[in-house]
CSV table of C-alpha atoms in Angstrom, one decimal:
chain,number,residue,atom,x,y,z
A,174,MET,CA,-4.0,-9.3,20.1
A,175,GLY,CA,-6.2,-11.3,17.8
A,176,THR,CA,-6.6,-13.8,14.9
A,177,LEU,CA,-6.0,-13.1,11.2
A,178,MET,CA,-8.4,-14.6,8.7
A,179,GLY,CA,-7.8,-15.0,5.0
A,180,TYR,CA,-6.5,-17.5,2.5
A,181,TYR,CA,-3.2,-18.7,1.0
A,182,GLU,CA,-2.2,-17.9,-2.5
A,183,LYS,CA,0.8,-18.9,-4.5
A,184,GLY,CA,3.7,-17.1,-2.9
A,185,SER,CA,1.6,-14.9,-0.7
A,186,ILE,CA,-0.9,-14.8,2.2
A,187,GLN,CA,-4.0,-12.7,1.8
A,188,VAL,CA,-5.5,-11.3,5.1
A,189,THR,CA,-9.1,-10.3,4.6
A,190,ASN,CA,-10.5,-10.2,8.1
A,191,CYS,CA,-9.5,-10.2,11.8
A,192,PHE,CA,-10.9,-10.2,15.3
A,193,ALA,CA,-9.5,-9.6,18.8
A,194,ILE,CA,-9.4,-12.3,21.4
A,195,PRO,CA,-9.1,-12.1,25.3
A,196,PHE,CA,-5.6,-12.9,26.6
A,197,ASN,CA,-3.7,-12.4,29.9
A,198,GLU,CA,0.0,-11.8,30.6
A,199,SER,CA,-0.1,-11.2,34.4
A,200,ASN,CA,2.4,-12.9,36.7
A,201,ASP,CA,4.4,-14.3,33.8
A,202,ASP,CA,1.5,-16.6,32.9
A,203,LEU,CA,0.3,-16.4,29.3
A,204,GLU,CA,-3.4,-17.2,28.8
A,205,ILE,CA,-5.4,-17.2,25.6
A,206,ASP,CA,-9.2,-17.8,25.4
A,207,ASP,CA,-9.1,-20.7,23.0
A,208,GLN,CA,-12.9,-21.3,23.3
A,209,PHE,CA,-13.7,-17.7,22.3
A,210,ASN,CA,-11.2,-18.0,19.4
A,211,GLN,CA,-12.7,-21.2,18.0
A,212,GLN,CA,-16.3,-19.8,18.3
A,213,MET,CA,-15.3,-16.7,16.4
A,214,ILE,CA,-13.6,-18.7,13.7
A,215,SER,CA,-16.7,-21.0,13.3
A,216,ALA,CA,-19.0,-17.9,13.1
A,217,LEU,CA,-16.9,-16.2,10.4
A,218,LYS,CA,-16.7,-19.4,8.4
A,219,LYS,CA,-20.5,-19.4,8.1
A,220,THR,CA,-20.4,-16.1,6.2
A,221,SER,CA,-17.1,-16.7,4.4
A,222,PRO,CA,-16.4,-20.4,4.0
A,223,ASN,CA,-13.2,-19.8,2.1
A,224,GLU,CA,-11.5,-17.9,4.9
A,225,GLN,CA,-9.3,-19.7,7.4
A,226,PRO,CA,-6.9,-18.7,10.2
A,227,VAL,CA,-3.6,-17.6,8.5
A,228,GLY,CA,-1.9,-15.9,11.5
A,229,TRP,CA,-2.3,-13.5,14.4
A,230,PHE,CA,-1.6,-9.9,15.2
A,231,LEU,CA,-0.3,-8.0,18.2
A,232,THR,CA,-0.1,-4.3,19.1
A,233,THR,CA,3.4,-3.8,20.5
A,234,SER,CA,6.5,-1.8,20.0
A,235,ASP,CA,8.8,-4.8,19.6
A,236,ILE,CA,8.7,-8.6,19.3
A,237,THR,CA,9.2,-10.2,22.7
A,238,SER,CA,9.7,-13.8,24.0
A,239,SER,CA,6.0,-14.0,24.6
A,240,CYS,CA,5.4,-14.0,20.9
A,241,LEU,CA,7.0,-17.5,20.6
A,242,ILE,CA,4.4,-19.0,22.9
A,243,TYR,CA,1.5,-17.2,21.1
A,244,HIS,CA,2.9,-18.3,17.8
A,245,ASP,CA,3.2,-21.9,18.9
A,246,TYR,CA,-0.5,-21.8,19.8
A,247,TYR,CA,-1.5,-20.6,16.3
A,248,VAL,CA,0.8,-23.1,14.6
A,249,VAL,CA,-0.8,-26.0,16.4
A,250,SER,CA,-4.3,-24.8,15.9
A,251,SER,CA,-3.9,-23.8,12.2
A,252,PRO,CA,-5.2,-26.3,9.6
A,253,LYS,CA,-2.5,-28.6,8.3
A,254,HIS,CA,0.2,-26.6,10.2
A,255,ARG,CA,0.6,-24.3,7.2
A,256,HIS,CA,2.7,-21.1,7.3
A,257,VAL,CA,1.4,-18.9,10.1
A,258,MET,CA,2.1,-15.1,9.8
A,259,ILE,CA,2.4,-12.6,12.6
A,260,ILE,CA,1.5,-8.9,12.0
A,261,ARG,CA,2.9,-6.4,14.4
A,262,LEU,CA,1.1,-3.0,14.8
A,263,ILE,CA,3.9,-0.7,15.9
A,264,THR,CA,3.0,1.6,18.8
A,265,PRO,CA,3.3,4.4,19.6
A,266,PHE,CA,3.2,6.2,16.2
A,267,SER,CA,6.4,8.1,15.7
A,268,GLY,CA,8.7,9.3,13.0
A,269,ASP,CA,7.7,8.3,9.5
A,270,MET,CA,5.0,6.0,11.0
A,271,THR,CA,2.6,8.9,10.9
A,272,LYS,CA,2.7,8.9,7.1
A,273,ARG,CA,2.0,5.2,6.5
A,274,MET,CA,0.3,2.2,8.1
A,275,PRO,CA,2.6,1.1,11.0
A,276,VAL,CA,2.3,-2.6,10.0
A,277,ARG,CA,5.1,-5.2,9.9
A,278,ALA,CA,4.6,-8.9,9.0
A,279,TYR,CA,6.8,-11.8,9.9
A,280,LEU,CA,7.2,-15.6,9.3
A,281,ARG,CA,9.0,-17.7,11.9
A,282,SER,CA,11.8,-20.0,10.9
A,283,LYS,CA,13.9,-22.2,13.1
A,284,ALA,CA,17.6,-21.7,13.4
A,285,GLY,CA,20.6,-23.4,15.0
A,286,ILE,CA,24.3,-24.1,15.0
A,287,PRO,CA,25.6,-26.1,12.0
A,288,GLY,CA,26.2,-29.7,13.1
A,289,ALA,CA,24.0,-29.4,16.2
A,290,ALA,CA,21.3,-32.0,16.9
A,291,GLY,CA,18.5,-29.6,16.2
A,292,PRO,CA,17.4,-26.0,16.2
A,293,HIS,CA,17.9,-24.0,19.4
A,294,CYS,CA,16.2,-20.7,18.5
A,295,ALA,CA,13.6,-19.1,16.2
A,296,ILE,CA,13.9,-16.1,13.9
A,297,PHE,CA,11.0,-13.9,12.8
A,298,ASN,CA,11.9,-13.1,9.2
A,299,PRO,CA,10.2,-9.9,7.9
A,300,LEU,CA,7.8,-10.0,4.9
A,301,ARG,CA,6.8,-7.5,2.3
A,302,VAL,CA,3.4,-6.0,3.1
A,303,GLU,CA,1.1,-4.6,0.4
A,304,LEU,CA,-2.2,-2.9,1.4
A,305,ALA,CA,-5.2,-3.2,-0.9
A,306,ALA,CA,-8.6,-1.7,-0.3
A,307,PHE,CA,-11.8,-0.8,-2.1
A,308,PRO,CA,-12.5,3.0,-2.8
A,309,GLY,CA,-15.0,3.1,0.1
A,310,GLU,CA,-12.5,1.6,2.5
A,311,LEU,CA,-9.8,4.1,1.5
A,312,VAL,CA,-12.2,7.0,2.3
A,313,ALA,CA,-12.8,5.5,5.7
A,314,MET,CA,-9.1,5.0,6.3
A,315,GLN,CA,-8.3,8.6,5.3
A,316,LEU,CA,-11.0,9.9,7.6
A,317,MET,CA,-9.6,7.8,10.6
A,318,GLU,CA,-6.1,9.1,9.8
A,319,LYS,CA,-7.3,12.7,10.4
A,320,ALA,CA,-8.1,11.7,14.0
A,321,LEU,CA,-4.4,11.1,14.7
A,322,ASP,CA,-3.8,14.9,14.9
A,323,SER,CA,-6.7,15.3,17.4
A,324,ARG,CA,-6.2,15.0,21.1
A,325,ARG,CA,-9.6,13.4,21.5
A,326,ARG,CA,-9.0,11.1,18.5
A,327,GLU,CA,-12.1,12.3,16.8
A,328,ALA,CA,-12.7,13.2,13.1
A,329,THR,CA,-15.7,14.9,11.6
A,330,LEU,CA,-17.1,14.4,8.1
A,331,GLU,CA,-16.6,17.3,5.8
A,332,SER,CA,-19.2,18.9,3.6
A,333,GLY,CA,-19.6,18.1,0.0
A,334,LEU,CA,-17.8,21.3,-1.1
A,335,GLU,CA,-14.9,20.8,1.3
A,336,GLN,CA,-14.5,17.2,0.1
A,337,LEU,CA,-14.4,18.5,-3.5
A,338,GLU,CA,-11.8,21.0,-2.6
A,339,VAL,CA,-9.6,18.5,-0.9
A,340,SER,CA,-10.0,16.0,-3.7
A,341,THR,CA,-9.1,18.7,-6.3
A,342,ALA,CA,-6.0,19.7,-4.3
A,343,GLN,CA,-4.9,16.1,-4.1
A,344,MET,CA,-5.4,15.6,-7.8
A,345,ILE,CA,-3.4,18.7,-8.6
A,346,GLU,CA,-0.6,17.5,-6.3
A,347,TRP,CA,-0.5,14.0,-8.0
A,348,LEU,CA,-0.5,15.6,-11.5
A,349,GLU,CA,2.4,17.9,-10.5
A,350,ARG,CA,4.3,14.9,-9.1
A,351,MET,CA,3.8,12.9,-12.3
A,352,LEU,CA,4.8,15.9,-14.4
A,353,SER,CA,7.9,16.4,-12.4
A,354,TYR,CA,8.8,12.7,-12.8
A,355,VAL,CA,8.2,12.7,-16.6
A,356,GLU,CA,10.2,15.9,-17.0
A,357,GLY,CA,13.0,14.5,-14.9
A,358,VAL,CA,13.2,11.3,-17.0
A,359,ASN,CA,13.0,13.1,-20.4
A,360,LYS,CA,15.3,15.9,-19.5
A,361,ASP,CA,18.9,14.7,-19.7
A,362,GLY,CA,18.1,11.6,-17.8
A,363,GLU,CA,18.1,13.3,-14.4
A,364,LYS,CA,15.9,10.5,-13.0
A,365,PRO,CA,16.1,6.8,-14.0
A,366,GLY,CA,13.1,5.6,-15.9
A,367,ASP,CA,10.9,2.9,-14.5
A,368,ALA,CA,9.1,0.6,-16.9
A,369,GLN,CA,6.3,-0.2,-14.4
A,370,ILE,CA,5.6,3.5,-13.8
A,371,GLY,CA,5.6,4.1,-17.6
A,372,ARG,CA,3.1,1.3,-18.1
A,373,GLN,CA,0.8,2.7,-15.4
A,374,LEU,CA,0.9,6.1,-16.9
A,375,MET,CA,0.1,4.6,-20.3
A,376,ASP,CA,-2.9,2.8,-18.7
A,377,ILE,CA,-4.1,6.1,-17.2
A,378,VAL,CA,-3.9,7.8,-20.6
A,379,THR,CA,-5.6,4.9,-22.4
A,380,SER,CA,-8.4,4.7,-19.8
A,381,SER,CA,-8.9,8.5,-20.0
A,382,SER,CA,-9.2,8.4,-23.8
A,383,ASN,CA,-11.6,5.4,-23.7
A,384,ASN,CA,-13.9,7.2,-21.2
A,385,MET,CA,-13.8,10.5,-23.2
A,386,GLN,CA,-16.6,11.3,-25.6
A,387,PRO,CA,-15.6,10.7,-29.3
A,388,ASP,CA,-16.2,14.4,-30.4
A,389,LYS,CA,-14.0,15.7,-27.5
A,390,LEU,CA,-11.3,13.1,-28.2
A,391,ASP,CA,-11.2,14.1,-31.9
A,392,ALA,CA,-11.0,17.8,-30.9
A,393,LEU,CA,-8.2,17.1,-28.5
A,394,VAL,CA,-6.2,15.1,-31.1
A,395,LYS,CA,-6.8,17.8,-33.8
A,396,ASN,CA,-5.7,20.6,-31.5
A,397,THR,CA,-2.7,18.7,-30.3
A,398,LEU,CA,-1.7,17.9,-33.8
A,399,ARG,CA,-2.0,21.5,-34.9
A,400,ASP,CA,0.1,22.6,-31.9
A,401,TYR,CA,2.7,20.0,-32.8
A,402,VAL,CA,2.9,21.0,-36.4
A,403,MET,CA,3.2,24.7,-35.5
A,404,VAL,CA,6.0,24.1,-33.0
A,405,SER,CA,7.8,21.8,-35.4
A,406,TYR,CA,7.5,24.4,-38.2
A,407,LEU,CA,8.8,27.2,-35.9
A,408,ALA,CA,11.7,25.0,-34.7
A,409,LYS,CA,12.8,24.2,-38.2
A,410,LEU,CA,12.5,27.8,-39.3
A,411,THR,CA,14.6,28.9,-36.4
A,412,GLN,CA,17.2,26.2,-37.1
A,413,THR,CA,17.4,27.4,-40.8
A,414,GLN,CA,17.8,31.0,-39.8
A,415,LEU,CA,20.6,30.1,-37.4
A,416,GLN,CA,22.4,28.1,-40.1
A,417,VAL,CA,22.1,31.0,-42.6
A,418,HIS,CA,23.4,33.4,-40.0
A,419,GLU,CA,26.4,31.2,-39.2
A,420,ARG,CA,27.3,31.0,-42.9
A,421,LEU,CA,27.0,34.8,-43.3
A,422,VAL,CA,29.2,35.4,-40.3
A,423,SER,CA,31.8,32.8,-41.4
A,424,ALA,CA,31.9,34.2,-44.9
């Protein structure tokens, strides 16, 4: 269990940092070390003044009644009682959880019977979670994911040649996946087209052409144009021959 640090944006909550805090759930008594929590928040604000508490996280397999008490603590201690988010790290990893981050986010809302004096329960509504990371952070996350298959939960760094081999294999897999998608969209509409994916593919092509040397780009365009002209010529020639053959047969 711990505190989530970040900032609020229009329509979203950005989580940029977190830290664990001591807590106790023995004998049905819930205790949170508030002094430790406030000291950590003050220390983090010295390095990142814009960050503030935006919620809390808990490692659990399900949301329990204890979450209400923890959530009330963070709601009271949050600045201006803004929206407080809870992130649940699902344990143990099972099913499709091994292929993606086992993270769920919720916002609490009060609920009750229509016409009653006030709300009598609380509902944790799920939120959409988007993970964003720098390239260096992604490399570290991928390395830690490899430790999931190890009994000792250890992962070793690969050599430069092995990393190049893995990166090349991933690149080939992504290219094959993109090629399969494009062919599926263009071939009799087997797959529905997605405008967002199309724009992303266009950005990839544009960025690749901008980073390419001018002489190589000219050579690529000329070679592609020649291939297109040749294929177009052969297609029209074949079409003409078929038309002539049909007329001769029908005559």
